[in-house]
Structures are given as structure tokens and as C-alpha cells.
mmCIF file of C-alpha atoms in Angstrom:
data_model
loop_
_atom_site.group_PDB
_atom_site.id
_atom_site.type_symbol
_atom_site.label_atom_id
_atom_site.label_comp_id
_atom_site.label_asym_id
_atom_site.label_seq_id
_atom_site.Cartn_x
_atom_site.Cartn_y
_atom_site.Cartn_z
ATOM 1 C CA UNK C 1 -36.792 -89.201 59.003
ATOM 2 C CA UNK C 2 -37.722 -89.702 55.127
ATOM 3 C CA UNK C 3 -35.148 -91.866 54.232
ATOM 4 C CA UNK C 4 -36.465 -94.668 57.053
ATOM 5 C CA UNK C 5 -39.830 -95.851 54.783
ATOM 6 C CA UNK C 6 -37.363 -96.749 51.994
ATOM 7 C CA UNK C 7 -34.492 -97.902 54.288
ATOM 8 C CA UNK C 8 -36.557 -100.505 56.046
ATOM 9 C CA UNK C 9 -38.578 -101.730 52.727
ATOM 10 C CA UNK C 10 -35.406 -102.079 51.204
ATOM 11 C CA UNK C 11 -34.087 -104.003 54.286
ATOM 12 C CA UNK C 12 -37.018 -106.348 53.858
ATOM 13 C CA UNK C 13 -36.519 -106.524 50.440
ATOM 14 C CA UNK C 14 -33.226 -106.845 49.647
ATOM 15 C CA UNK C 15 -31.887 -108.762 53.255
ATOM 16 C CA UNK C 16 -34.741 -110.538 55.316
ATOM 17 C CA UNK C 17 -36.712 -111.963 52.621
ATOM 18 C CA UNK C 18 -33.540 -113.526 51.084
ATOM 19 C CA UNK C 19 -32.618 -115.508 54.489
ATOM 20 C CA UNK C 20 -35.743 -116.335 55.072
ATOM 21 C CA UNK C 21 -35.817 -117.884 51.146
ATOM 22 C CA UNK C 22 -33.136 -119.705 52.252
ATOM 23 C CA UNK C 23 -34.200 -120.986 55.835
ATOM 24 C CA UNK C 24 -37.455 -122.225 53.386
ATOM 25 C CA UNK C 25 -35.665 -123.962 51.340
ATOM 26 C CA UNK C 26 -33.401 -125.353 54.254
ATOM 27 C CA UNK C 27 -36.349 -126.652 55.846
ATOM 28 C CA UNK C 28 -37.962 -127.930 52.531
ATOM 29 C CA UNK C 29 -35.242 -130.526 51.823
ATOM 30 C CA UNK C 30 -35.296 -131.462 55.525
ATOM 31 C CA UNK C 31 -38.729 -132.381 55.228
ATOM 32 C CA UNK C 32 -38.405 -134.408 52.063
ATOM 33 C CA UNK C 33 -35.799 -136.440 53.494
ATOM 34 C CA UNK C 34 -38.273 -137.097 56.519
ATOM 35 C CA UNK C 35 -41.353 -137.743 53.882
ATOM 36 C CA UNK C 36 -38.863 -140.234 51.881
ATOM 37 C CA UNK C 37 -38.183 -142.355 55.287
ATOM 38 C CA UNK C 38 -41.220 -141.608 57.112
ATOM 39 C CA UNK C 39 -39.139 -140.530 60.480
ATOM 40 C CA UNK C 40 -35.887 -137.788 60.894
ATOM 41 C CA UNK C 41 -33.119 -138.686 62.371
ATOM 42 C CA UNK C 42 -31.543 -136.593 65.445
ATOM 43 C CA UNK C 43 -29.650 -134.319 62.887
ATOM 44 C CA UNK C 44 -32.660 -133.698 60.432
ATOM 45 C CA UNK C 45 -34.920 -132.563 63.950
ATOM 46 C CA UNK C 46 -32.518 -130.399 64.662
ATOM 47 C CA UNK C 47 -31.822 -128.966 61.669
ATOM 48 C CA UNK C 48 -35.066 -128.530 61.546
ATOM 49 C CA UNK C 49 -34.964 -126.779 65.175
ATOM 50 C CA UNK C 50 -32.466 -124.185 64.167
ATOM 51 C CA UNK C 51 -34.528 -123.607 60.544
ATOM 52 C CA UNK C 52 -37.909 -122.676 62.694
ATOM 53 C CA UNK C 53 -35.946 -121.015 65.078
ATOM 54 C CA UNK C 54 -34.605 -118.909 61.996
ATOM 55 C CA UNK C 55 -38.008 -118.113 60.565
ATOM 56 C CA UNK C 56 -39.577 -117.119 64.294
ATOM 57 C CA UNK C 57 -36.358 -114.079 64.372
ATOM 58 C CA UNK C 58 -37.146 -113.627 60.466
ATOM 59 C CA UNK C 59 -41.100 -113.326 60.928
ATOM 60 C CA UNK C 60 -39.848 -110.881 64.014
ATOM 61 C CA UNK C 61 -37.863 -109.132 61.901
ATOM 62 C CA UNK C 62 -40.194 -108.413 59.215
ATOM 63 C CA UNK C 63 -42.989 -107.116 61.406
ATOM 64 C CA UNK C 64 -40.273 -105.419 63.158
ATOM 65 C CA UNK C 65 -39.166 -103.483 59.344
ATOM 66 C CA UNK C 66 -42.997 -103.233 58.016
ATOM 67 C CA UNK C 67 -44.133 -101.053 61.325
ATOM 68 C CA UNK C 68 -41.391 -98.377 61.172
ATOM 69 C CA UNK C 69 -42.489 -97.904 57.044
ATOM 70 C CA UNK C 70 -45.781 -97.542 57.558
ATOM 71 C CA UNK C 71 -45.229 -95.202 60.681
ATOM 72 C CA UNK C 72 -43.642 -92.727 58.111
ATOM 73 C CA UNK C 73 -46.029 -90.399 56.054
ATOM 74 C CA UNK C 74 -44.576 -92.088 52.437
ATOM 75 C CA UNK C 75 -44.473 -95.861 53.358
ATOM 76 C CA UNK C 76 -48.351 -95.254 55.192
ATOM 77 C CA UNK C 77 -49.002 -94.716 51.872
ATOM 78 C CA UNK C 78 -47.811 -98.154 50.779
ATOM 79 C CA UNK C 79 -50.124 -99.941 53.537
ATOM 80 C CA UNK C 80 -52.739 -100.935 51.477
ATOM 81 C CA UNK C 81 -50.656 -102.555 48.689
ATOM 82 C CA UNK C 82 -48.383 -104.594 51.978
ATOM 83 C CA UNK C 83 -50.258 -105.203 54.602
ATOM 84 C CA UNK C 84 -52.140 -107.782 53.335
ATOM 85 C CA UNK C 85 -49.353 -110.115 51.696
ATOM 86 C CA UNK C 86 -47.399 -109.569 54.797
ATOM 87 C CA UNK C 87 -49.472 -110.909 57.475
ATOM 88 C CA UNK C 88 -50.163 -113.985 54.986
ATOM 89 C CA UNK C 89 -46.436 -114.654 55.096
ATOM 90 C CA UNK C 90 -45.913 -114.084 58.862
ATOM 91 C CA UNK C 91 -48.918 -115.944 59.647
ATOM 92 C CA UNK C 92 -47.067 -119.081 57.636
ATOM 93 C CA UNK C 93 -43.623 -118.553 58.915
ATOM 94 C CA UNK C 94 -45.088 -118.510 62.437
ATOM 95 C CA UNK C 95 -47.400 -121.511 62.122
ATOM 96 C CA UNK C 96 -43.950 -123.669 60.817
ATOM 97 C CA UNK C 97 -41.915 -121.812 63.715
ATOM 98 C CA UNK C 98 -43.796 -124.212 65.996
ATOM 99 C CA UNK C 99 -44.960 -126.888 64.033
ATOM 100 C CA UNK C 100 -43.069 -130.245 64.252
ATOM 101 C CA UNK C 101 -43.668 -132.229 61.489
ATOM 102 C CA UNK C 102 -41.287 -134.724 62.014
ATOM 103 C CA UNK C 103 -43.326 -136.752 64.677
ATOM 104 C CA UNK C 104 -46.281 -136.704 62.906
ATOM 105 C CA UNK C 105 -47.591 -137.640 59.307
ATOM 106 C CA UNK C 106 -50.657 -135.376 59.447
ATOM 107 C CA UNK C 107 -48.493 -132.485 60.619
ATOM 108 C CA UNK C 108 -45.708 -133.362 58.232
ATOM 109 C CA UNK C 109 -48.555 -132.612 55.334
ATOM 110 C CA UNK C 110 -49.419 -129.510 56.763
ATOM 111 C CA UNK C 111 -45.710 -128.355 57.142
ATOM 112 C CA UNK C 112 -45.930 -128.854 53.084
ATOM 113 C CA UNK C 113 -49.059 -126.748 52.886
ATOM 114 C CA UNK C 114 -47.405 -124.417 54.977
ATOM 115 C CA UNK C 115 -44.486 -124.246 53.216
ATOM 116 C CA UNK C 116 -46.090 -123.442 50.138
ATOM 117 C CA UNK C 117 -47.805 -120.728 51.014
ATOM 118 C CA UNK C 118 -45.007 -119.284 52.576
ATOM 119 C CA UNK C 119 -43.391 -119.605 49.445
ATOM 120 C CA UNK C 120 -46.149 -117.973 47.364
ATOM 121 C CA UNK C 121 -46.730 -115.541 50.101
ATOM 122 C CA UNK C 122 -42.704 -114.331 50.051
ATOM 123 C CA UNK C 123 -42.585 -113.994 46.072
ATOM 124 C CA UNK C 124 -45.659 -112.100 46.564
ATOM 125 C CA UNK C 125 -44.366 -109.998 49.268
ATOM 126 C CA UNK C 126 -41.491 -109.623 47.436
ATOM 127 C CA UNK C 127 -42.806 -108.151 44.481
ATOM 128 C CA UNK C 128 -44.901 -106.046 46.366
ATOM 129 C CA UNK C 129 -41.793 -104.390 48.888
ATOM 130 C CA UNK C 130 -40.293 -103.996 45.364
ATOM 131 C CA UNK C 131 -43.084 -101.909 43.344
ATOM 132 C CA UNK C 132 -43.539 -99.970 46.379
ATOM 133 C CA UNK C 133 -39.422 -98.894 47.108
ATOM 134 C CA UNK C 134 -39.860 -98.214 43.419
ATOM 135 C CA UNK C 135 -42.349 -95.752 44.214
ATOM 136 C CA UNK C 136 -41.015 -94.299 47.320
ATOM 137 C CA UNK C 137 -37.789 -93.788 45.715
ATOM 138 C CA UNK C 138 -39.413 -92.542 42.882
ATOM 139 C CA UNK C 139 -41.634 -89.846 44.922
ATOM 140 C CA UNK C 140 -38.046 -88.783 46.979
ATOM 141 C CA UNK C 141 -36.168 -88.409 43.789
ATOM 142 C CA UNK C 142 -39.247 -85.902 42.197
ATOM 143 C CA UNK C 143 -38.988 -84.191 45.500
ATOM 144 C CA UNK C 144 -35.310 -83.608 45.013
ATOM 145 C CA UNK C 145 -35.582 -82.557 41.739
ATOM 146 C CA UNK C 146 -38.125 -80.236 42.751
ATOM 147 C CA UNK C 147 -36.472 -78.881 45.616
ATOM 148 C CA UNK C 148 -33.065 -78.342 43.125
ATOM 149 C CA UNK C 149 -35.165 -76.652 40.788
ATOM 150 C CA UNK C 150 -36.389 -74.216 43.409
ATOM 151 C CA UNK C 151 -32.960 -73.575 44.338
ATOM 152 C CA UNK C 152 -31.688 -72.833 40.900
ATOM 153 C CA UNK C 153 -34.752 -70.761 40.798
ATOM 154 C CA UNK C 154 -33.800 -68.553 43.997
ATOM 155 C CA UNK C 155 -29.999 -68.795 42.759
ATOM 156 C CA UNK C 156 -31.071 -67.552 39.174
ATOM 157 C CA UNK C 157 -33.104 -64.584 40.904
ATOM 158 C CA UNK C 158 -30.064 -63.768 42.755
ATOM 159 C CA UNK C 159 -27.434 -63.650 40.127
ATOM 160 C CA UNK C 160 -29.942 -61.785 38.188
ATOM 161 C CA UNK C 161 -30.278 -59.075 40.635
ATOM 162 C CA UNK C 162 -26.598 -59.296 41.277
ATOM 163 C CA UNK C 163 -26.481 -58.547 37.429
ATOM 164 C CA UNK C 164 -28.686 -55.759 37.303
ATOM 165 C CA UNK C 165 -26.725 -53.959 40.127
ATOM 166 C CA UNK C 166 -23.455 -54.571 38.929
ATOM 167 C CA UNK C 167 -24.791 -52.640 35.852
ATOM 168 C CA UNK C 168 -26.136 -49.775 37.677
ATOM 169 C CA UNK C 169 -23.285 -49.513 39.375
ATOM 170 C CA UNK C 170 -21.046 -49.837 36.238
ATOM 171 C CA UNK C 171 -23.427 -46.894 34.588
ATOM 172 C CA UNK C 172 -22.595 -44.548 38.085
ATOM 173 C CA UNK C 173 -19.382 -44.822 37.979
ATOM 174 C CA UNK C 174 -18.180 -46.002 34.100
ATOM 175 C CA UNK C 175 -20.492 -43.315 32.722
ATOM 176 C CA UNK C 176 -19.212 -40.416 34.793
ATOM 177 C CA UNK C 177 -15.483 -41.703 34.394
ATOM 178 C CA UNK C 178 -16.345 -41.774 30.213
ATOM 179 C CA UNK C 179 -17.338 -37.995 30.840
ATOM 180 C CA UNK C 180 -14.303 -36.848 32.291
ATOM 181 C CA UNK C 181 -11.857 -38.697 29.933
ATOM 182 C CA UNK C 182 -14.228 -36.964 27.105
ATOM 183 C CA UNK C 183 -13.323 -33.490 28.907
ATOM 184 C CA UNK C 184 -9.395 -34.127 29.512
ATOM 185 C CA UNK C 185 -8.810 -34.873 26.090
ATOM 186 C CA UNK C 186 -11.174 -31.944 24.954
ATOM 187 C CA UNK C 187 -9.093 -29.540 27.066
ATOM 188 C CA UNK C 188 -5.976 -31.555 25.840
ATOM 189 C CA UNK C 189 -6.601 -30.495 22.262
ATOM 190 C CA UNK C 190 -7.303 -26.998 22.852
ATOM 191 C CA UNK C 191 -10.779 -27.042 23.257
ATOM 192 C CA UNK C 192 -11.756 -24.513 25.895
ATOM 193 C CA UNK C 193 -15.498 -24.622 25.886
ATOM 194 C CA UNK C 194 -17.344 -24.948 28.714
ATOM 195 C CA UNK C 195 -19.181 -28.687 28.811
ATOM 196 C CA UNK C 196 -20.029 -29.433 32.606
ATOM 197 C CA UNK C 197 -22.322 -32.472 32.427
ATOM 198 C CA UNK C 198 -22.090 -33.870 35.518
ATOM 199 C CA UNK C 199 -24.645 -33.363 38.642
ATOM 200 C CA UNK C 200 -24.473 -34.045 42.103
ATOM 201 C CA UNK C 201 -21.682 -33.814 44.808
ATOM 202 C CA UNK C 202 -20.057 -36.357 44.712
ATOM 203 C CA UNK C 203 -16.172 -36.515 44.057
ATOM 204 C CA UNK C 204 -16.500 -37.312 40.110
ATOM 205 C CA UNK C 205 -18.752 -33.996 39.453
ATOM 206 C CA UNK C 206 -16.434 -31.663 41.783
ATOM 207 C CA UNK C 207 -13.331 -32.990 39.902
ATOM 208 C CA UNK C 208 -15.816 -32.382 36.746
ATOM 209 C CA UNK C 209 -16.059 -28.837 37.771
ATOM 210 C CA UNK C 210 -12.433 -28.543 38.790
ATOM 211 C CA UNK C 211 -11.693 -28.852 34.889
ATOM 212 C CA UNK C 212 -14.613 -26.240 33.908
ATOM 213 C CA UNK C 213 -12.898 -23.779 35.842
ATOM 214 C CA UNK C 214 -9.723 -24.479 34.829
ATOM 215 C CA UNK C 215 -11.052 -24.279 31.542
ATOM 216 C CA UNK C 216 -12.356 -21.084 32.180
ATOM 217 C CA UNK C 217 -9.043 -19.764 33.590
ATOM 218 C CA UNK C 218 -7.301 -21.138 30.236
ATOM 219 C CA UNK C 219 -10.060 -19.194 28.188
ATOM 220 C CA UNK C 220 -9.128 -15.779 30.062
ATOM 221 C CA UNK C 221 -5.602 -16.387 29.842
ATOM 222 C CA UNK C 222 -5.132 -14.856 26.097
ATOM 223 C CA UNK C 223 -7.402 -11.964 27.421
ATOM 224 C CA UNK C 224 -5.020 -11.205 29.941
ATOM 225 C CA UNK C 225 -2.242 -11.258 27.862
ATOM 226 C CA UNK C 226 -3.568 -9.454 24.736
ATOM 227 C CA UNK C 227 -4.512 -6.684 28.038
ATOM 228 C CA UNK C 228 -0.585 -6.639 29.479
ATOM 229 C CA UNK C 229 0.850 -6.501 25.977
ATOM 230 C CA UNK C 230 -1.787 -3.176 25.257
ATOM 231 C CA UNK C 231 -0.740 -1.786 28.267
ATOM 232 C CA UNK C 232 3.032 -2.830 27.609
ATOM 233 C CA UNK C 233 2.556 -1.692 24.599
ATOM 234 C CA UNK C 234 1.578 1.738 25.847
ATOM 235 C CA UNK C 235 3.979 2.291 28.281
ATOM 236 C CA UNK C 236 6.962 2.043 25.713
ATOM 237 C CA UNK C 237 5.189 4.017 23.748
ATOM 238 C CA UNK C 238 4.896 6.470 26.900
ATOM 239 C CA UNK C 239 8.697 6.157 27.649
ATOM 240 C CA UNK C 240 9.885 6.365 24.015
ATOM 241 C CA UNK C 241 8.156 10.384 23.837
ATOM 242 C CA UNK C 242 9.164 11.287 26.962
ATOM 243 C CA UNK C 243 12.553 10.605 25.839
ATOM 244 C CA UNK C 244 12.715 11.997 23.242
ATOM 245 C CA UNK C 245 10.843 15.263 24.838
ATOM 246 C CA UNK C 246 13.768 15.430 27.011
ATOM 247 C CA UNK C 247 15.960 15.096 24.293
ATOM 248 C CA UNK C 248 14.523 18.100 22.606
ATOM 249 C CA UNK C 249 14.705 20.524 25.663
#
């Protein structure tokens, strides 16, 4: 999963390495109020107890977060800049874990030393799980961004072909239909010239030559006529002298 690197850093970050600020400091004032008498009373050792038992689960817990980010291909990246500030501040939180230095003075002094580092060692750490979710989160977020811009990419292609298409298809069937309204109101007006444009077989150019022929039937029409009348014509004509032949005889 990509999301675990910066999921446990941030877990470390944000969560475990603020308890275990405050277990420090817990324990800190404990042993100052030991140093000050130079014993601890029952409730200061254990206080104390329950502080070093916090900072064994919270030096478990960190090792626990740090191995699951470096076992993913962006925190193993982030090994080099860790790894070394975190086993410092393990290495302290475990020593004080099982130190007791409220029996001793020698061992109360090297709880201090101790403590220090661990302090030095978590600001350090700190900074460090910081700068490095900055640049995991950074990396994801260019990865997004480059994976949206591929996808507007593909979805530009797409509505471009969808475009191009739509616009061939428009021209096949607008263009023909533009024809044909050119022709109806051509024939509409009179106009009985043959203009057939359209090719093919398709329903648009057999409706096209529908109108050509009925154009051409229109065109023959006065023909016809002009022929009936002369023939009309003639046979009146025709009638009228045999009429009047009969008349004469």
C-alpha cells in the first residue's frame, strides 16, 4: 500500500513522539525531586515505574512504525536520513526503561545523561520524520497530479475524437438534408431543372432521385398538354367540316 510509508511516519510524528515527550518530561521532574532529597519516596519509584514502563511500549512502538516505512518502496527511500537518529533515541529510551536511578547516585547521573540525549535525540528525530512526510507527501501529491494530467490527457483525446465524429456525422447527414431542402424549394418555385447531387444508396439519395423524376414528370407535363390540346384541337376542327359537309349534301 502507498499510503502506509506516510501513515506510519506521520503516526510517529504526530502521536508517539508526543507521549513519549511527555513520559520524558514525566520522568524528568521525578528525578529532580529524587536529586533535591537524595532518595524517592514509594510514589516517586513508582511513578517512575509506570514512566519507564511507558517509554519500553513507546520505544516498541516506534521500531514497530519505522519498519513498516522503510519496508515500502517511498519511505526505503527515507532510511538513510532516519535510521540513524532513530536507533539513538531507542537506544536511550531503552537504557532508562530499565535503569533505576532512584537507588543509586551514580545511576541517578546517568538517568540525566540519558535523559538528555533522549531529548536531543527526539527533537532530532522529530525534525527528521517531519522533512521526510514532507517529502513523501510531496512525491504522492506530484504523482497524483501526474496521474490527473494523464487522465485529462486520455479524456481530452476522447472528446476530441468524439468531436471530430460528431462532425462527420453532422456533414453525412446535415449536408445531404441541406441538398434536398435546396431541391424542394427549387421545385417549389417552379424550377424544373434537373440537379441530382446526391450519390450512393442510401435513403437520402433515393428520396433525392424521387424528386428528379418527379421533376422530370412536371417538365413533360406542358408537353403533354400542348400535344392533347393539338390533337383536341384537330378533332373539332375534324367534326366542325364534317358537319358542315353533311349539311351541304
Amino acid at each position: 500500500d502507498p499510503d502506509l510509508d506516510s501513515y506510519y511516519l506521520m503516526d510517529a510524528a504526530c502521536l508517539s513522539l508526543a507521549l513519549q515527550r511527555e513520559t520524558l518530561d514525566q520522568l524528568a521532574d521525578q528525578l529532580k525531586g529524587v536529586q533535591r532529597r537524595g532518595m524517592a519516596t514509594a510514589t516517586e519509584a513508582f511513578e517512575a515505574q509506570i514512566s519507564q514502563a511507558g517509554l519500553r511500549q513507546g520505544a516498541g512502538t516506534l521500531t514497530r512504525n519505522f519498519k513498516v516505512v522503510f519496508e515500502q518502496a517511498g519511505g526505503a527511500n527515507e532510511r538513510a536520513a532516519l535510521q540513524g537518529v532513530l536507533e539513538g533515541h531507542v537506544a536511550a529510551l531503552q537504557e532508562l526503561a530499565v535503569l533505576q536511578p532512584y537507588l543509586e547516585p551514580a545511576k541517578r547521573k546517568r538517568a540525566q545523561a540519558l535523559l538528555a540525549a533522549a531529548f536531543s535525540a527526539q527533537e532530532a528525530l522529530w525534525r527528521a520524520s517531519l522533512a521526510s512526510l514532507d517529502r513523501l507527501v510531496g512525491a504522492r501529491v506530484d504523482r497524483l497530479q501526474n496521474g490527473l494530467l494523464c487522465w485529462l490527457l486520455v479524456i481530452g483525446g476522447i472528446l476530441a475524437l468524439a468531436f471530430l465524429l460528431a462532425r462527420n456525422v453532422a456533414k453525412g447527414v446535415l449536408g445531404p438534408l441541406n441538398l434536398l431542402s435546396q431541391e424542394v424549394a427549387l421545385l417549389e418555385s417552379g424550377d424544373l431543372r434537373s440537379r441530382q447531387r446526391l450519390q450512393g444508396d442510401d435513403e437520402m439519395a433515393h428520396f433525392a432521385r424521387g424528386l428528379d423524376l418527379l421533376r422530370q414528370r412536371l417538365a413533360e407535363v406542358p408537353h403533354t398538354l400542348a400535344g392533347a390540346t393539338s390533337r383536341l384541337a384537330s378533332s373539332v376542327e375534324a367534326l366542325k367540316l364534317d358537319h358542315i359537309t353533311q349539311g351541304s349534301i
